């Protein structure tokens, strides 16, 4: 099979050709078998493939009046960069909707390509109308003020048993969320790119009349 791999695979090229399952397979092949959170994080707004880099935040529940509400939320939003994905590690808390339309508008304006919220969100209808990609555990109409707040930014966080570090690559779609550590990114993306093209050859062979058994024997993929 002729499956040329480009010297450089850009984020836009990944968005065009890759998806969570194929990247998960590539991670499996090098022994990284726990890179997708084993918990329900639903695509709330779009079904697109989203590829970007982690902008991490750590959240905590609170039960007192906050003297400086939204302080780190605003700092996080105002410091996000283009092609980053906002990661909110909130331990799955449903105490409030910690993400919504206004934060989505602010980060989208700065080039952010999505948000992954290990907790609840609100303003889902409005976020759908603006086509901003958001994954979350569920929804809540409650505001985060005096209920939840960010306690740290730009640090390694954990969601569903998987580590997300600032700058790590994330691929998210309707199948799930996969994080690729920076130290193996080039190798993993090249393996995923190659497998995508091998699967295309496998698929074309099946459509041309080859049996699945014959195709697997010839190409060794499934």
mmCIF file of C-alpha atoms in Angstrom:
data_model
loop_
_atom_site.group_PDB
_atom_site.id
_atom_site.type_symbol
_atom_site.label_atom_id
_atom_site.label_comp_id
_atom_site.label_asym_id
_atom_site.label_seq_id
_atom_site.Cartn_x
_atom_site.Cartn_y
_atom_site.Cartn_z
ATOM 1 C CA UNK A 1 0.000 0.000 0.000
ATOM 2 C CA UNK A 2 1.198 3.499 -0.776
ATOM 3 C CA UNK A 3 0.337 5.632 2.239
ATOM 4 C CA UNK A 4 2.673 8.608 2.170
ATOM 5 C CA UNK A 5 2.865 10.497 5.463
ATOM 6 C CA UNK A 6 3.499 14.238 5.154
ATOM 7 C CA UNK A 7 6.600 15.623 6.820
ATOM 8 C CA UNK A 8 4.373 17.914 8.897
ATOM 9 C CA UNK A 9 0.822 17.056 9.974
ATOM 10 C CA UNK A 10 -0.889 20.271 11.025
ATOM 11 C CA UNK A 11 -3.866 20.655 13.338
ATOM 12 C CA UNK A 12 -6.055 21.476 10.338
ATOM 13 C CA UNK A 13 -4.902 18.273 8.617
ATOM 14 C CA UNK A 14 -5.735 16.307 11.761
ATOM 15 C CA UNK A 15 -9.203 17.860 11.856
ATOM 16 C CA UNK A 16 -9.747 16.817 8.270
ATOM 17 C CA UNK A 17 -8.545 13.210 8.489
ATOM 18 C CA UNK A 18 -8.324 11.957 12.081
ATOM 19 C CA UNK A 19 -10.869 11.123 14.780
ATOM 20 C CA UNK A 20 -10.871 9.875 18.362
ATOM 21 C CA UNK A 21 -11.033 6.113 17.702
ATOM 22 C CA UNK A 22 -8.156 6.050 15.215
ATOM 23 C CA UNK A 23 -5.960 8.072 17.593
ATOM 24 C CA UNK A 24 -6.929 5.769 20.466
ATOM 25 C CA UNK A 25 -5.778 2.804 18.338
ATOM 26 C CA UNK A 26 -2.454 4.522 17.684
ATOM 27 C CA UNK A 27 -1.975 5.116 21.404
ATOM 28 C CA UNK A 28 -2.824 1.469 22.116
ATOM 29 C CA UNK A 29 -0.155 0.383 19.646
ATOM 30 C CA UNK A 30 2.604 2.045 21.698
ATOM 31 C CA UNK A 31 1.282 0.802 25.026
ATOM 32 C CA UNK A 32 -0.656 3.887 26.140
ATOM 33 C CA UNK A 33 -3.973 2.184 26.818
ATOM 34 C CA UNK A 34 -5.591 4.683 29.190
ATOM 35 C CA UNK A 35 -5.852 7.957 27.302
ATOM 36 C CA UNK A 36 -9.641 8.334 27.011
ATOM 37 C CA UNK A 37 -11.723 9.085 30.125
ATOM 38 C CA UNK A 38 -13.954 6.175 31.030
ATOM 39 C CA UNK A 39 -16.876 8.353 32.003
ATOM 40 C CA UNK A 40 -19.802 9.888 30.182
ATOM 41 C CA UNK A 41 -18.895 13.254 28.715
ATOM 42 C CA UNK A 42 -21.524 14.093 26.138
ATOM 43 C CA UNK A 43 -21.176 16.309 23.042
ATOM 44 C CA UNK A 44 -23.720 18.963 23.995
ATOM 45 C CA UNK A 45 -23.648 21.251 20.978
ATOM 46 C CA UNK A 46 -22.042 19.856 17.793
ATOM 47 C CA UNK A 47 -20.916 16.527 16.340
ATOM 48 C CA UNK A 48 -17.728 17.798 14.712
ATOM 49 C CA UNK A 49 -14.245 16.422 15.292
ATOM 50 C CA UNK A 50 -12.395 18.935 17.436
ATOM 51 C CA UNK A 51 -8.595 18.973 17.700
ATOM 52 C CA UNK A 52 -6.708 21.343 19.960
ATOM 53 C CA UNK A 53 -4.356 21.760 22.884
ATOM 54 C CA UNK A 54 -5.231 21.675 26.571
ATOM 55 C CA UNK A 55 -5.885 24.873 28.491
ATOM 56 C CA UNK A 56 -6.463 23.350 31.923
ATOM 57 C CA UNK A 57 -8.431 24.508 34.958
ATOM 58 C CA UNK A 58 -9.129 22.865 38.315
ATOM 59 C CA UNK A 59 -12.480 23.490 39.997
ATOM 60 C CA UNK A 60 -13.872 22.976 43.501
ATOM 61 C CA UNK A 61 -17.341 23.087 45.047
ATOM 62 C CA UNK A 62 -17.891 25.875 47.573
ATOM 63 C CA UNK A 63 -20.487 26.642 50.232
ATOM 64 C CA UNK A 64 -19.749 30.228 51.222
ATOM 65 C CA UNK A 65 -20.019 33.711 49.748
ATOM 66 C CA UNK A 66 -17.191 34.388 47.334
ATOM 67 C CA UNK A 67 -15.568 37.774 47.888
ATOM 68 C CA UNK A 68 -14.062 37.793 44.381
ATOM 69 C CA UNK A 69 -16.376 35.730 42.161
ATOM 70 C CA UNK A 70 -15.221 34.645 38.703
ATOM 71 C CA UNK A 71 -11.676 35.932 39.287
ATOM 72 C CA UNK A 72 -9.806 32.910 37.943
ATOM 73 C CA UNK A 73 -12.559 32.139 35.422
ATOM 74 C CA UNK A 74 -11.967 35.515 33.790
ATOM 75 C CA UNK A 75 -8.207 35.108 34.004
ATOM 76 C CA UNK A 76 -8.449 31.708 32.330
ATOM 77 C CA UNK A 77 -10.722 32.961 29.576
ATOM 78 C CA UNK A 78 -8.587 36.034 28.894
ATOM 79 C CA UNK A 79 -5.381 33.987 28.688
ATOM 80 C CA UNK A 80 -6.599 31.290 26.315
ATOM 81 C CA UNK A 81 -4.907 31.044 22.939
ATOM 82 C CA UNK A 82 -6.027 30.058 19.456
ATOM 83 C CA UNK A 83 -6.347 26.296 18.871
ATOM 84 C CA UNK A 84 -6.664 25.565 22.597
ATOM 85 C CA UNK A 85 -9.476 23.587 24.221
ATOM 86 C CA UNK A 86 -10.663 24.731 27.636
ATOM 87 C CA UNK A 87 -10.468 21.791 30.068
ATOM 88 C CA UNK A 88 -12.497 22.082 33.284
ATOM 89 C CA UNK A 89 -11.647 19.388 35.826
ATOM 90 C CA UNK A 90 -14.574 19.687 38.235
ATOM 91 C CA UNK A 91 -14.773 16.075 39.488
ATOM 92 C CA UNK A 92 -18.077 15.590 37.686
ATOM 93 C CA UNK A 93 -19.868 17.986 40.035
ATOM 94 C CA UNK A 94 -23.415 18.936 39.103
ATOM 95 C CA UNK A 95 -23.630 21.698 41.710
ATOM 96 C CA UNK A 96 -23.903 24.403 39.027
ATOM 97 C CA UNK A 97 -23.515 25.098 35.334
ATOM 98 C CA UNK A 98 -19.909 26.235 35.296
ATOM 99 C CA UNK A 99 -19.797 26.889 31.545
ATOM 100 C CA UNK A 100 -22.253 28.719 29.314
ATOM 101 C CA UNK A 101 -22.890 31.117 26.465
ATOM 102 C CA UNK A 102 -20.895 34.112 27.691
ATOM 103 C CA UNK A 103 -17.715 32.166 28.434
ATOM 104 C CA UNK A 104 -18.091 30.354 25.107
ATOM 105 C CA UNK A 105 -18.418 33.685 23.310
ATOM 106 C CA UNK A 106 -15.337 35.053 25.041
ATOM 107 C CA UNK A 107 -13.060 32.101 24.275
ATOM 108 C CA UNK A 108 -14.371 31.599 20.745
ATOM 109 C CA UNK A 109 -13.469 35.218 20.028
ATOM 110 C CA UNK A 110 -9.893 34.378 21.049
ATOM 111 C CA UNK A 111 -9.714 31.354 18.735
ATOM 112 C CA UNK A 112 -10.488 28.626 21.278
ATOM 113 C CA UNK A 113 -11.842 25.552 19.499
ATOM 114 C CA UNK A 114 -13.963 23.964 22.250
ATOM 115 C CA UNK A 115 -14.523 23.165 25.922
ATOM 116 C CA UNK A 116 -14.485 19.894 27.844
ATOM 117 C CA UNK A 117 -16.334 20.256 31.140
ATOM 118 C CA UNK A 118 -16.170 17.485 33.743
ATOM 119 C CA UNK A 119 -19.326 18.843 35.296
ATOM 120 C CA UNK A 120 -22.460 20.700 34.247
ATOM 121 C CA UNK A 121 -23.055 23.427 31.674
ATOM 122 C CA UNK A 122 -25.937 25.759 30.897
ATOM 123 C CA UNK A 123 -27.133 27.887 27.945
ATOM 124 C CA UNK A 124 -26.962 24.816 25.725
ATOM 125 C CA UNK A 125 -29.430 26.206 23.186
ATOM 126 C CA UNK A 126 -27.386 29.369 22.761
ATOM 127 C CA UNK A 127 -24.111 27.468 22.483
ATOM 128 C CA UNK A 128 -25.669 25.252 19.812
ATOM 129 C CA UNK A 129 -26.765 28.333 17.894
ATOM 130 C CA UNK A 130 -23.184 29.617 17.913
ATOM 131 C CA UNK A 131 -21.843 26.136 17.002
ATOM 132 C CA UNK A 132 -19.323 26.152 19.821
ATOM 133 C CA UNK A 133 -18.178 22.588 20.640
ATOM 134 C CA UNK A 134 -18.774 21.610 24.279
ATOM 135 C CA UNK A 135 -18.583 18.257 26.050
ATOM 136 C CA UNK A 136 -20.049 17.899 29.549
ATOM 137 C CA UNK A 137 -21.493 15.485 32.091
ATOM 138 C CA UNK A 138 -24.897 17.201 31.956
ATOM 139 C CA UNK A 139 -26.750 20.469 32.423
ATOM 140 C CA UNK A 140 -27.759 22.730 35.285
ATOM 141 C CA UNK A 141 -29.464 26.153 35.261
ATOM 142 C CA UNK A 142 -27.611 27.268 38.406
ATOM 143 C CA UNK A 143 -24.905 29.932 38.161
ATOM 144 C CA UNK A 144 -21.469 29.004 39.525
ATOM 145 C CA UNK A 145 -21.282 32.022 41.871
ATOM 146 C CA UNK A 146 -20.961 30.847 45.493
ATOM 147 C CA UNK A 147 -21.300 27.243 44.294
ATOM 148 C CA UNK A 148 -18.129 26.421 42.320
ATOM 149 C CA UNK A 149 -14.956 28.229 41.333
ATOM 150 C CA UNK A 150 -11.599 27.664 39.661
ATOM 151 C CA UNK A 151 -8.836 27.089 42.206
ATOM 152 C CA UNK A 152 -5.915 26.710 39.772
ATOM 153 C CA UNK A 153 -5.009 27.210 36.123
ATOM 154 C CA UNK A 154 -2.521 25.726 33.688
ATOM 155 C CA UNK A 155 -1.638 22.695 35.795
ATOM 156 C CA UNK A 156 -1.971 18.937 35.140
ATOM 157 C CA UNK A 157 -5.508 17.752 35.920
ATOM 158 C CA UNK A 158 -7.321 14.422 35.910
ATOM 159 C CA UNK A 159 -10.648 13.498 34.341
ATOM 160 C CA UNK A 160 -11.999 9.960 34.493
ATOM 161 C CA UNK A 161 -8.621 8.485 35.385
ATOM 162 C CA UNK A 162 -6.812 10.259 32.521
ATOM 163 C CA UNK A 163 -4.240 13.046 32.898
ATOM 164 C CA UNK A 164 -4.606 16.256 30.896
ATOM 165 C CA UNK A 165 -1.542 18.511 30.945
ATOM 166 C CA UNK A 166 -1.237 22.026 29.496
ATOM 167 C CA UNK A 167 -0.349 21.800 25.816
ATOM 168 C CA UNK A 168 -1.312 18.144 25.391
ATOM 169 C CA UNK A 169 -3.169 17.339 22.180
ATOM 170 C CA UNK A 170 -6.883 16.515 22.483
ATOM 171 C CA UNK A 171 -9.103 14.877 19.864
ATOM 172 C CA UNK A 172 -12.816 14.891 20.698
ATOM 173 C CA UNK A 173 -15.905 13.798 18.772
ATOM 174 C CA UNK A 174 -19.156 11.871 19.257
ATOM 175 C CA UNK A 175 -17.232 8.694 20.177
ATOM 176 C CA UNK A 176 -15.293 10.264 23.013
ATOM 177 C CA UNK A 177 -12.282 12.290 24.088
ATOM 178 C CA UNK A 178 -8.653 11.241 23.668
ATOM 179 C CA UNK A 179 -5.579 13.039 25.001
ATOM 180 C CA UNK A 180 -2.127 12.588 23.473
ATOM 181 C CA UNK A 181 0.846 13.482 25.713
ATOM 182 C CA UNK A 182 3.212 15.923 24.052
ATOM 183 C CA UNK A 183 6.222 13.632 24.382
ATOM 184 C CA UNK A 184 4.649 11.012 22.075
ATOM 185 C CA UNK A 185 2.528 13.304 19.913
ATOM 186 C CA UNK A 186 4.544 13.116 16.698
ATOM 187 C CA UNK A 187 4.797 9.324 16.778
ATOM 188 C CA UNK A 188 1.128 8.804 17.647
ATOM 189 C CA UNK A 189 -0.202 11.194 15.020
ATOM 190 C CA UNK A 190 1.951 9.604 12.324
ATOM 191 C CA UNK A 191 0.700 6.139 13.302
ATOM 192 C CA UNK A 192 -2.893 7.363 13.259
ATOM 193 C CA UNK A 193 -2.393 9.048 9.880
ATOM 194 C CA UNK A 194 -0.989 5.834 8.417
ATOM 195 C CA UNK A 195 -3.831 3.722 9.814
ATOM 196 C CA UNK A 196 -6.477 6.060 8.409
ATOM 197 C CA UNK A 197 -5.094 5.505 4.929
ATOM 198 C CA UNK A 198 -4.757 1.772 5.489
ATOM 199 C CA UNK A 199 -8.395 1.617 6.595
ATOM 200 C CA UNK A 200 -9.391 3.484 3.452
ATOM 201 C CA UNK A 201 -7.620 0.805 1.381
ATOM 202 C CA UNK A 202 -9.297 -1.956 3.429
ATOM 203 C CA UNK A 203 -12.704 -0.336 2.918
ATOM 204 C CA UNK A 204 -12.165 0.075 -0.826
ATOM 205 C CA UNK A 205 -11.137 -3.594 -1.112
ATOM 206 C CA UNK A 206 -14.315 -4.728 0.671
ATOM 207 C CA UNK A 207 -16.429 -2.547 -1.604
ATOM 208 C CA UNK A 208 -14.646 -4.073 -4.607
ATOM 209 C CA UNK A 209 -15.702 -7.573 -3.546
ATOM 210 C CA UNK A 210 -12.947 -8.863 -1.254
ATOM 211 C CA UNK A 211 -14.193 -10.674 1.858
ATOM 212 C CA UNK A 212 -13.454 -9.244 5.299
ATOM 213 C CA UNK A 213 -11.330 -12.307 6.085
ATOM 214 C CA UNK A 214 -9.268 -11.844 2.915
ATOM 215 C CA UNK A 215 -8.868 -8.130 3.547
ATOM 216 C CA UNK A 216 -7.723 -8.691 7.118
ATOM 217 C CA UNK A 217 -5.251 -11.353 6.012
ATOM 218 C CA UNK A 218 -3.828 -9.001 3.390
ATOM 219 C CA UNK A 219 -3.728 -5.744 5.318
ATOM 220 C CA UNK A 220 -3.716 -6.858 8.966
ATOM 221 C CA UNK A 221 -6.093 -4.146 10.164
ATOM 222 C CA UNK A 222 -9.684 -4.031 11.312
#
